[in-house]
Coordinates of C-alpha atoms and ligand atoms in Angstrom, one line a residue:
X1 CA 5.2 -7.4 206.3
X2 CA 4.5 -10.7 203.8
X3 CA 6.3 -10.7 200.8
X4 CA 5.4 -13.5 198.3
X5 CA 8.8 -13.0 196.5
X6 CA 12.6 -14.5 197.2
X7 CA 15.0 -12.4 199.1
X8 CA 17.3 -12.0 195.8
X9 CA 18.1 -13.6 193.1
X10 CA 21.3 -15.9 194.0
X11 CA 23.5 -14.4 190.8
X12 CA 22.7 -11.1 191.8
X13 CA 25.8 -11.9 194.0
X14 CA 27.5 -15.2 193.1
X15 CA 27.4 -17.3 190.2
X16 CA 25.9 -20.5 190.9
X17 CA 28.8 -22.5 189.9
X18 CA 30.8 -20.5 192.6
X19 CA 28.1 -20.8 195.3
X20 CA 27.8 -25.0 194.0
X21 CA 31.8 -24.5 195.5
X22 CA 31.0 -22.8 198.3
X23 CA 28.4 -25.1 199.7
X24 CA 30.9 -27.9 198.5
X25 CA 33.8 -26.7 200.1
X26 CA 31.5 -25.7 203.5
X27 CA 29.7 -29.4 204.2
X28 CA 31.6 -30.6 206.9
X29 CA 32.6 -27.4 208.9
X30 CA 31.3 -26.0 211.6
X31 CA 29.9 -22.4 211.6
X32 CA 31.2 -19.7 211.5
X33 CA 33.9 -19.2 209.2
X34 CA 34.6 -17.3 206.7
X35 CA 35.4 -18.3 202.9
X36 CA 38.0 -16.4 200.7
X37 CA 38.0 -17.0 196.9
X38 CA 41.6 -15.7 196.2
X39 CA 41.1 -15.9 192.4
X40 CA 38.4 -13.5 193.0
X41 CA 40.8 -11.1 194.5
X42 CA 43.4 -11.5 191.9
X43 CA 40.5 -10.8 189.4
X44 CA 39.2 -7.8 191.0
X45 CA 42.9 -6.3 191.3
X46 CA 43.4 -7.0 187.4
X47 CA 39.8 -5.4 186.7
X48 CA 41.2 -2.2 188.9
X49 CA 44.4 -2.1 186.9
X50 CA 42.2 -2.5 183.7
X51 CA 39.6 0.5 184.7
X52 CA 42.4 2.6 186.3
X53 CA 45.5 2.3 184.0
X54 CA 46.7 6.0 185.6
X55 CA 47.1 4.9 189.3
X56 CA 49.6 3.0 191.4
X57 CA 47.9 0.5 194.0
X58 CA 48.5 0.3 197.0
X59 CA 46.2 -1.9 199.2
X60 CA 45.0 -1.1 202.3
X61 CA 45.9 -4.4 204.4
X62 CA 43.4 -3.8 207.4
X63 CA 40.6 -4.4 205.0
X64 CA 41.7 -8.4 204.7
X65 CA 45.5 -9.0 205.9
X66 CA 45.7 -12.8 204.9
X67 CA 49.0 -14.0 203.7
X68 CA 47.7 -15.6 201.0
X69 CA 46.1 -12.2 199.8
X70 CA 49.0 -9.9 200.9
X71 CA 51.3 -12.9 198.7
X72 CA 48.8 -13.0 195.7
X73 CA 48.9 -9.4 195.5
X74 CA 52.4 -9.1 196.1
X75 CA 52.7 -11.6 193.1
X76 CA 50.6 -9.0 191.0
X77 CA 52.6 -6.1 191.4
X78 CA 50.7 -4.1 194.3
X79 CA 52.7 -1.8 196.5
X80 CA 50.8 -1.7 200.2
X81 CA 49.3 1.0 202.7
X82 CA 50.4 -0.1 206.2
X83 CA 49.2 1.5 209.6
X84 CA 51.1 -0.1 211.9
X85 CA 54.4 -1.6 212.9
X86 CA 52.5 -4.6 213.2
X87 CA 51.5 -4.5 209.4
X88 CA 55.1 -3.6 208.3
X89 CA 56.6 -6.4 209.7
X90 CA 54.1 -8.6 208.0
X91 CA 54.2 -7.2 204.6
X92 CA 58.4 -7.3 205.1
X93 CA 57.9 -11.3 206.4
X94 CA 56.4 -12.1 203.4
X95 CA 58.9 -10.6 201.1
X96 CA 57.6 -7.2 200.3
X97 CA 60.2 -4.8 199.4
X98 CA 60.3 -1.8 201.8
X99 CA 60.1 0.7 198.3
X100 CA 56.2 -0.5 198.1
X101 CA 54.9 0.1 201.2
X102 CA 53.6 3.1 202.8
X103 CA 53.3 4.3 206.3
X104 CA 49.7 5.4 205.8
X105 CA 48.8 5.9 209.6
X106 CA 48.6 9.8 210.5
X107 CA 49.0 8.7 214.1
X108 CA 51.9 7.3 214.9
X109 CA 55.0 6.6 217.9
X110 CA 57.8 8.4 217.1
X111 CA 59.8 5.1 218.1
X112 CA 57.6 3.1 215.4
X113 CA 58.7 5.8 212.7
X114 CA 62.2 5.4 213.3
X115 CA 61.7 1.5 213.2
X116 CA 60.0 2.2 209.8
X117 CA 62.4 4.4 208.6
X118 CA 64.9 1.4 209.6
X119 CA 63.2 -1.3 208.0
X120 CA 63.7 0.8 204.7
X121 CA 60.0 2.8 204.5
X122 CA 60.9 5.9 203.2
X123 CA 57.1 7.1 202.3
X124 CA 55.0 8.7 205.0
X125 CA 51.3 10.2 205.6
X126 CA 51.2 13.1 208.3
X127 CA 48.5 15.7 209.0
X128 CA 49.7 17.5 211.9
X129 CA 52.7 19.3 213.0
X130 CA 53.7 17.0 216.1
X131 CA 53.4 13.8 214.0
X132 CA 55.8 16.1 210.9
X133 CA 58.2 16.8 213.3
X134 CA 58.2 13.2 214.3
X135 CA 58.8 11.9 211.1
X136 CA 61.5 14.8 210.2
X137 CA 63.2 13.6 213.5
X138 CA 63.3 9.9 212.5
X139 CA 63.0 9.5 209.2
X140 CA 65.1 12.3 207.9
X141 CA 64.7 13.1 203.9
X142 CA 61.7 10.7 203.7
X143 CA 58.7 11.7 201.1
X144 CA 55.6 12.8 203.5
X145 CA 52.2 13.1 202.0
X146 CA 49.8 15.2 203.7
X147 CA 46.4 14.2 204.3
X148 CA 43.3 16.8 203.7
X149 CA 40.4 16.6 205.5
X150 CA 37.6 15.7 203.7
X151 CA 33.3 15.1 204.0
X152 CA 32.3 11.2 204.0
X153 CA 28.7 12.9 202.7
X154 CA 27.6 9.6 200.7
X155 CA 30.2 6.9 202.3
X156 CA 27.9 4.2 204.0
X157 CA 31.2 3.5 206.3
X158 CA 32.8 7.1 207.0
X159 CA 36.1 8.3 208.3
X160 CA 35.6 11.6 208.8
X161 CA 36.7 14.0 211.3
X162 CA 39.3 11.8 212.6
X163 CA 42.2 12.1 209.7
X164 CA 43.4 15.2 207.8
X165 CA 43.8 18.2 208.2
X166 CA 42.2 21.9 206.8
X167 CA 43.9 23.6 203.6
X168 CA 45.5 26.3 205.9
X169 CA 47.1 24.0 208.0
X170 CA 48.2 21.3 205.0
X171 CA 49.8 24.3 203.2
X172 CA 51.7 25.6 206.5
X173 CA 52.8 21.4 206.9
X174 CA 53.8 21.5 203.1
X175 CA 56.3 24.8 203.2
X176 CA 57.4 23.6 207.1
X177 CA 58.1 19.6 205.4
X178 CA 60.7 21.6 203.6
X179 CA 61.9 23.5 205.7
X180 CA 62.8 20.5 207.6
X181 CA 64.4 18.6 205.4
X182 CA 61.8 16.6 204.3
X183 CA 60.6 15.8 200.8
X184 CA 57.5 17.6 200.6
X185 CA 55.8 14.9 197.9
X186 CA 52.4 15.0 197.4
X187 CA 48.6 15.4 199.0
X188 CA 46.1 12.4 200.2
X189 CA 42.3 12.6 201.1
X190 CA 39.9 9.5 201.9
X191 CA 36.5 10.5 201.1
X192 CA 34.9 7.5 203.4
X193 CA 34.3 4.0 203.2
X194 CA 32.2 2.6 200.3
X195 CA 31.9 5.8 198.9
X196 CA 28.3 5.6 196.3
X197 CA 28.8 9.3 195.6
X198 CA 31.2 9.9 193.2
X199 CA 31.2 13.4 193.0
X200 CA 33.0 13.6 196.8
X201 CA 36.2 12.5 194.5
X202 CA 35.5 16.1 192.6
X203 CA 35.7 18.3 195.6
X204 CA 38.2 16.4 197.0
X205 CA 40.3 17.0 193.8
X206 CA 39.7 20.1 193.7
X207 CA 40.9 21.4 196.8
X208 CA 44.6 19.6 195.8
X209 CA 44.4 21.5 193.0
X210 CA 43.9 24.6 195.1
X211 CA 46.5 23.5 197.9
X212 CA 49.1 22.3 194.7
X213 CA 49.0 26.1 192.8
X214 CA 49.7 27.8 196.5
X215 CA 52.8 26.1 197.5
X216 CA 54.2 26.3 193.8
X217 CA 53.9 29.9 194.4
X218 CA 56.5 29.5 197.0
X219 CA 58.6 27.2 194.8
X220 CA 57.3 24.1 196.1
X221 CA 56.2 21.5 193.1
X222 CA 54.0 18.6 194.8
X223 CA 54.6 15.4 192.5
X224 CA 51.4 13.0 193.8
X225 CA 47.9 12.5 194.8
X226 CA 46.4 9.9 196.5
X227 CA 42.7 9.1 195.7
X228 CA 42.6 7.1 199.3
X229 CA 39.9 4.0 199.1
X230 CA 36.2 4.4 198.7
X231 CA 35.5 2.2 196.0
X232 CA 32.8 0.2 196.2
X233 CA 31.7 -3.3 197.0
X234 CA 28.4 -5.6 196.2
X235 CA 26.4 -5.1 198.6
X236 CA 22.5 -4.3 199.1
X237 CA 22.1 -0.5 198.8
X238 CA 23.5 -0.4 194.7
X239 CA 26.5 1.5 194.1
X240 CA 27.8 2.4 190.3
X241 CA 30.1 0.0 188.6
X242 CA 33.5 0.6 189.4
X243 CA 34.3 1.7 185.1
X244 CA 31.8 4.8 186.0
X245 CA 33.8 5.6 189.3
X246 CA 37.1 5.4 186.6
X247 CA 35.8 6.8 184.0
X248 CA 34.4 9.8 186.7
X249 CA 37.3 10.4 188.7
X250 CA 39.9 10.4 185.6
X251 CA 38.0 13.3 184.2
X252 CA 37.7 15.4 187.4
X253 CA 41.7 14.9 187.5
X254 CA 42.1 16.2 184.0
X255 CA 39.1 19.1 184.8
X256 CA 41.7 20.2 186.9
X257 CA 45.1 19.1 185.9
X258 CA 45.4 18.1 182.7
X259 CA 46.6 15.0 180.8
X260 CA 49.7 16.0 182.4
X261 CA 48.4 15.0 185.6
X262 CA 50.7 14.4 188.3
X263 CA 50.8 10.9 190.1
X264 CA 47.9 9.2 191.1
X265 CA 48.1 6.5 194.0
X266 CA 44.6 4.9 195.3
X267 CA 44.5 2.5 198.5
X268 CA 41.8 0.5 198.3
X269 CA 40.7 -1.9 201.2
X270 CA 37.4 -2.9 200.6
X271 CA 36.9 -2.7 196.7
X272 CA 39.9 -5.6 196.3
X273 CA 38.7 -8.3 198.8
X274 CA 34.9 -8.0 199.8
X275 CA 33.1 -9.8 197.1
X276 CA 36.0 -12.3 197.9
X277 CA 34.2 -13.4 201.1
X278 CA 30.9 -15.0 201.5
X279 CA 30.4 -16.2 205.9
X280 CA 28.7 -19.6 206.5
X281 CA 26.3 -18.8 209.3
X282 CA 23.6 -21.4 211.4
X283 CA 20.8 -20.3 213.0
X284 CA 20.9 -21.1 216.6
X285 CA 17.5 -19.6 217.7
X286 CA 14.0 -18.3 216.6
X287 CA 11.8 -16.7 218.9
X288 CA 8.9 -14.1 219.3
X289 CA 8.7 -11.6 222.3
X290 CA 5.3 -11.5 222.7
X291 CA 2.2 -13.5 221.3
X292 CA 1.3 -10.6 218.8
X293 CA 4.8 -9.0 218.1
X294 CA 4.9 -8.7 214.0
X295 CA 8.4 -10.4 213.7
X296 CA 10.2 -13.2 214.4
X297 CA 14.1 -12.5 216.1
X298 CA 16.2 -15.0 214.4
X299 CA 20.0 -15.2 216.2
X300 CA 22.3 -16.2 214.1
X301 CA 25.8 -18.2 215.2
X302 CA 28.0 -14.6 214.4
X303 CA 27.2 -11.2 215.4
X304 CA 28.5 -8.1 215.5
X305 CA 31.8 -9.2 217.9
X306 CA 31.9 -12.5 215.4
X307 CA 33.3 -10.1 212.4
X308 CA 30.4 -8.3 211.5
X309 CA 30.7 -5.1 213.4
X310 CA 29.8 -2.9 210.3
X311 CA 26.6 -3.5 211.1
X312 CA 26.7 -0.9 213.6
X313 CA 24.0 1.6 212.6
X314 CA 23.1 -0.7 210.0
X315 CA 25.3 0.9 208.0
X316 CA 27.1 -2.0 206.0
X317 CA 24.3 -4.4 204.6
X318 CA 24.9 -7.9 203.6
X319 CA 23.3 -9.6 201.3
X320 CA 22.0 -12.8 203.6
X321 CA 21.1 -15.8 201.2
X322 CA 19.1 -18.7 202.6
X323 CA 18.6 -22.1 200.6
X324 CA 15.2 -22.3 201.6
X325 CA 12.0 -21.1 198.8
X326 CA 9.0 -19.9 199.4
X327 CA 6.4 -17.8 201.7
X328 CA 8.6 -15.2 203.1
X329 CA 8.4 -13.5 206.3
X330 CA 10.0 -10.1 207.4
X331 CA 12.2 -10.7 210.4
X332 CA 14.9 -8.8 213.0
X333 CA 18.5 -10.4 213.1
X334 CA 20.6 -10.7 215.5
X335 CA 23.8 -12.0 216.8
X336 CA 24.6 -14.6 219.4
X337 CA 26.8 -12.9 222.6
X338 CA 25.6 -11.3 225.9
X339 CA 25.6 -8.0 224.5
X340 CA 22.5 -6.3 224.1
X341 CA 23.9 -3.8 221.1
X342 CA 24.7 -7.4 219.2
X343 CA 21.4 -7.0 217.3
X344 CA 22.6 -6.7 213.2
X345 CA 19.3 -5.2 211.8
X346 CA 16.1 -4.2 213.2
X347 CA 15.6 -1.2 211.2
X348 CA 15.7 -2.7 208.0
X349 CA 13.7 -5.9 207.3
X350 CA 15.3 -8.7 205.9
X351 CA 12.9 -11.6 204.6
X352 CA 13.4 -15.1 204.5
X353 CA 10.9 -18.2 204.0
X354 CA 8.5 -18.7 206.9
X355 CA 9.5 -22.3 207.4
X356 CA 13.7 -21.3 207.9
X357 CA 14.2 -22.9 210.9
X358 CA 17.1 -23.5 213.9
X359 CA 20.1 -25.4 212.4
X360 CA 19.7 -24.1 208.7
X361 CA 22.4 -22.3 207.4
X362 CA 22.7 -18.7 205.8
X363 CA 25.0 -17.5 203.4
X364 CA 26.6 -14.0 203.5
X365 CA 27.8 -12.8 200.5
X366 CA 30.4 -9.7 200.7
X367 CA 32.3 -10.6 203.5
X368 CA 35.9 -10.3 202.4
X369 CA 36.7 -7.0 203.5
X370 CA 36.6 -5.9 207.6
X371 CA 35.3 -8.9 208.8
X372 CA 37.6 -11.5 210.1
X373 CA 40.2 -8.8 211.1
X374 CA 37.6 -7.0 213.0
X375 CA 36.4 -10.1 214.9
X376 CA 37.0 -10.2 218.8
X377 CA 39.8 -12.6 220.5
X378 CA 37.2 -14.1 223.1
X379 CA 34.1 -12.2 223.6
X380 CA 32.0 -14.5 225.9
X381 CA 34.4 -17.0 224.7
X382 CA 33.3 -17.2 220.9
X383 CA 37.0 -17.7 218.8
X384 CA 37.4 -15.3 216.6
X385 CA 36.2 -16.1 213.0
X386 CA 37.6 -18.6 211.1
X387 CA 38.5 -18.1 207.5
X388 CA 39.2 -20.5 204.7
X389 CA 40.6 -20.0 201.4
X390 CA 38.9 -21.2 198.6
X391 CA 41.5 -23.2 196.1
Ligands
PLP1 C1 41.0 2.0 205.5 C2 41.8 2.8 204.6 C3 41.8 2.6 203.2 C4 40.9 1.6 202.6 O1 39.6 2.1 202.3 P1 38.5 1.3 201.6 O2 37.3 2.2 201.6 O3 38.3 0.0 202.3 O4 39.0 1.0 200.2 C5 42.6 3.4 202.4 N1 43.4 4.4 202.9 C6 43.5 4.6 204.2 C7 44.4 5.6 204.8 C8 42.7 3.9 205.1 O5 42.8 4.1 206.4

């Protein structure tokens, strides 16, 4: 339960010129909040384009949908993955022609397609026959994409189940697309949500490459595939570097494809802005349960309603950096609302020195990606987190 040894090295995470900034930039403001080093972004996006020369980008604005990011990005050359009206509007508000933006939302209002399909989006996901005959209703001629169902095995955030569709059905969708006037362009999959094994990407691939040779059999030549998000971010359980997942998934598409490889479109959410983010946290309370209970709980100022609800199961977690050296004692964390599931980890131990005490702060490294947007309006009155960008 001891541990005579630091939590983690600081750079493991953040350079110490960048967390000198942080701390800096974080003096005077009260916790929580949120801090966004946009030059971070803007470097991950150019390391991306770097790694994955092949692919058109399109990123997945739920993940972090600041202006500032959506603008830097925009600046940069991305296109966009939009799920809602709501997200259209914004991308179109900040100047974002309609030609880069897809509708990447399988379930959708057939009066928010045709408000789409006004705005000028002419590029559509669908996995079902009601939400096809939606989009060939109010969208007419539009490029739909058809999303397969796929295993999150390995994704420490999944999104199973919910999205795509089987083979069978995808290849009846494809040759009915056509039928109804609809330009029948190419095939999607997500494999889940920091994804650390690569190999999902192969039998994912695969099955497009199954799926593509059937309808060309009925004269049918799909043009794109998109590689969804996945990619990984920095966090405590190690993922490969995001060259290997390049360098990986390239040669599964030309296992099956070729050089000749048709076009590749990858959404990524998470990869782009996480490592962006680090959240200033204070501890508000420290207390045992019972005279001879082995740990400490220490409630922090944000919880799992504050931003940090991927958390839930413990599956997302954060590297949590205190200031403080020495002695260091295993402890349970949790959050600060009414809500008895606001507990962040109980399972696994975080350490920090024995003599971190009420009103120090924590650092939380990562936190650019399904945080802020995730945070509740008002529950038990707490605002919803603050973010700052870092200039
Ligand atoms: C959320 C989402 C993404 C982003 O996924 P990450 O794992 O965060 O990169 C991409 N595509 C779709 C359709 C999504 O819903």
């Amino acid at each position: 339960m001891r541990k005579e040894q630091y939590n983690f090295p600081l750079d493991d995470f953040i350079s110490e010129g960048d967390f000198k900034k942080i701390k800096e930039f974080s003096k005077d403001k009260e916790t929580p909040f949120l801090i966004i080093d946009l030059a971070k972004v803007e470097k991950m996006y150019d390391k991306l384009v770097k790694n994955m020369p092949f692919v058109k980008i399109y990123y997945a604005i739920k993940a972090n949908p600041t202006d500032e990011i959506i603008t830097a990005l925009k600046n940069k050359g991305s296109n966009f993955d939009a799920a809602t009206i709501y997200e259209i509007n914004q991308l179109i508000r900040l100047g974002v022609q309609p030609e880069r933006i897809s509708y990447g939302n399988t379930i959708k209002k057939e009066k928010d397609i045709a408000y789409a399909y006004e705005k000028g989006i002419r590029l559509f996901v669908t996995d079902s026959e009601s939400d096809m005959k939606k989009i060939a209703r109010n969208a007419p001629g539009s490029r739909v994409f058809f999303r397969l169902l796929t295993e999150s095995d390995g994704a420490d955030w999944p999104l199973s189940r919910k999205f795509g569709a089987h083979p069978d059905i995808i290849y009846e969708l494809i040759l009915e697309a056509h039928d109804l006037g609809l330009d029948p362009y190419g095939l999607s999959f997500h494999v889940g949500s920091q994804q650390r094994d690569i190999g999902q990407w192969d039998n994912a691939i695969s099955k497009c490459k199954y799926i593509f040779e059937a309808v060309a059999e009925q004269g049918i030549k799909l043009k794109m595939i998109n590689l969804g998000g996945g990619f990984p971010a920095k966090y405590i359980s190690p993922a490969n570097e995001l060259e290997t997942y390049a360098h990986e998934i390239l040669r599964f598409i030309e296992e099956d494809f070729g050089e000749d490889h048709p076009e590749i479109i990858i959404e990524p959410g998470r990869s782009l802005v996480a490592d962006a983010g680090v959240i200033v946290t204070e501890v508000v309370m420290i207390s045992k349960k019972a005279k001879l209970n082995q740990y400490r709980w220490v409630y922090l100022d944000i919880g799992k309603f504050g931003g940090l609800i991927e958390t839930l199961d413990e599956s997302i977690k954060y590297p949590i950096y205190s200031e403080k050296k020495g002695y260091e004692e295993e402890v349970i964390l949790a959050g600060p609302t009414c809500d008895s599931m606001d507990i962040l980890y109980e399972d696994h131990k975080y350490a920090f020195p024995k003599s971190l005490k009420e009103g120090d702060r924590l650092f939380i490294f990562t936190t650019g990606a399904y945080t802020q947007s995730y945070s509740s309006v008002a529950f038990n009155g707490f605002p919803p987190l603050k973010a700052y960008l870092l200039k």
